[in-house]
Structure formats: C-alpha cells, structure tokens
Short mmCIF file of C-alpha atoms in Angstrom, two decimals:
data_model
loop_
_atom_site.label_atom_id
_atom_site.label_comp_id
_atom_site.label_asym_id
_atom_site.label_seq_id
_atom_site.Cartn_x
_atom_site.Cartn_y
_atom_site.Cartn_z
CA MET A 1 140.57 83.02 131.78
CA ALA A 2 138.34 85.48 129.98
CA SER A 3 134.64 85.45 130.44
CA ALA A 4 132.26 85.65 127.67
CA THR A 5 130.20 88.66 127.71
CA ASN A 6 126.33 88.03 127.09
CA GLN A 7 125.14 91.02 125.10
CA THR A 8 121.45 91.26 124.49
CA PHE A 9 120.06 92.99 121.47
CA PRO A 10 116.52 94.64 121.02
CA PRO A 11 113.84 92.80 119.01
CA LEU A 12 114.40 93.78 115.28
CA GLU A 13 111.02 95.36 114.66
CA LEU A 14 112.25 97.88 117.59
CA VAL A 15 115.33 98.68 115.43
CA THR A 16 115.09 102.07 113.97
CA LYS A 17 118.81 102.49 112.44
CA PRO A 18 119.41 102.09 108.93
CA THR A 19 122.13 99.63 109.20
CA LEU A 20 123.69 97.52 112.09
CA PRO A 21 127.26 96.18 112.48
CA THR A 22 128.22 92.32 112.04
CA LYS A 23 127.65 91.07 115.42
CA PRO A 24 124.03 92.12 116.12
CA THR A 25 123.24 91.07 112.30
CA ALA A 26 124.89 87.96 113.16
CA PHE A 27 122.75 87.27 116.40
CA TYR A 28 119.23 88.11 114.06
CA LEU A 29 120.11 85.82 111.39
CA ASN A 30 121.35 83.01 113.72
CA ARG A 31 124.85 82.64 112.06
CA GLN A 32 128.28 83.13 113.21
CA GLU A 33 129.94 86.62 112.64
CA GLN A 34 132.54 85.14 110.49
CA THR A 35 129.83 83.62 108.04
CA LEU A 36 128.76 87.21 107.30
CA ARG A 37 132.33 87.90 106.41
CA ALA A 38 132.65 85.45 104.33
CA TRP A 39 129.40 86.43 102.71
CA ALA A 40 131.00 89.88 102.45
CA CYS A 41 134.46 89.00 101.21
CA LEU A 42 133.24 86.06 98.72
CA GLU A 43 130.33 88.05 97.40
CA ASN A 44 128.00 85.09 97.53
CA GLY A 45 125.62 85.45 100.28
CA PRO A 46 121.96 86.23 100.59
CA ILE A 47 122.61 89.96 101.47
CA ARG A 48 125.48 92.22 101.07
CA PRO A 49 127.00 94.91 103.29
CA ILE A 50 127.88 98.26 102.96
CA ARG A 51 131.55 98.91 103.67
CA ILE A 52 131.96 102.06 105.66
CA ASN A 53 135.58 102.86 106.70
CA LYS A 54 136.88 99.10 106.45
CA ARG A 55 133.78 97.98 108.75
CA LEU A 56 130.71 96.37 107.27
CA ALA A 57 127.57 97.51 107.85
CA TRP A 58 124.21 95.68 107.23
CA LYS A 59 120.99 96.97 106.10
CA VAL A 60 118.30 96.27 108.42
CA SER A 61 115.96 96.45 105.48
CA ASP A 62 117.84 93.65 103.69
CA ILE A 63 117.89 91.48 107.31
CA ARG A 64 114.14 91.55 107.63
CA ALA A 65 113.22 90.86 104.21
CA LEU A 66 115.44 87.69 104.18
CA LEU A 67 113.91 86.68 107.57
CA THR A 68 110.62 86.79 106.00
CA GLY A 69 111.64 84.98 102.87
CA GLY A 70 111.61 87.93 100.70
CA ALA A 71 115.45 88.14 100.19
CA GLU A 72 116.62 86.75 96.70
#
C-alpha cells in the first residue's frame, strides 16, 4: 500500500516565483487539484492558468489577489 506524502509549502508571502504548478496552488486555495484542472478546462474559475508545454502554471499574483478578495 502506497503511503501518502505530506508535502509542505512555504507561506505564500515568501514565494518569489512568478507562477506555481497546480499542486501548491491547490494547497494555497484550499481546493482539490482536480478542481483547478476543471477551472482550466472549462475556463470558468476565478483565476486562469498559463499553459506551458501542456502543463498548467498559475500566477502567484492572481492567487494572492483571490485570497485577498481582489479577484474578479
């Protein structure tokens, strides 16, 4: 039986990268990864990802804005 790995992420205030992959974004937004993938696929979520080589990258500025109530 495979054991789940407990990943820890730094506080969002300390993140200096311009974008994040789906897993840490889901952690910061307290959502399942699949929810973010659905937002990307259906283009109906509060934030939209950047697609880089068939992968999703989420702007840290958009994540911060959403968490502070500044997203659309």
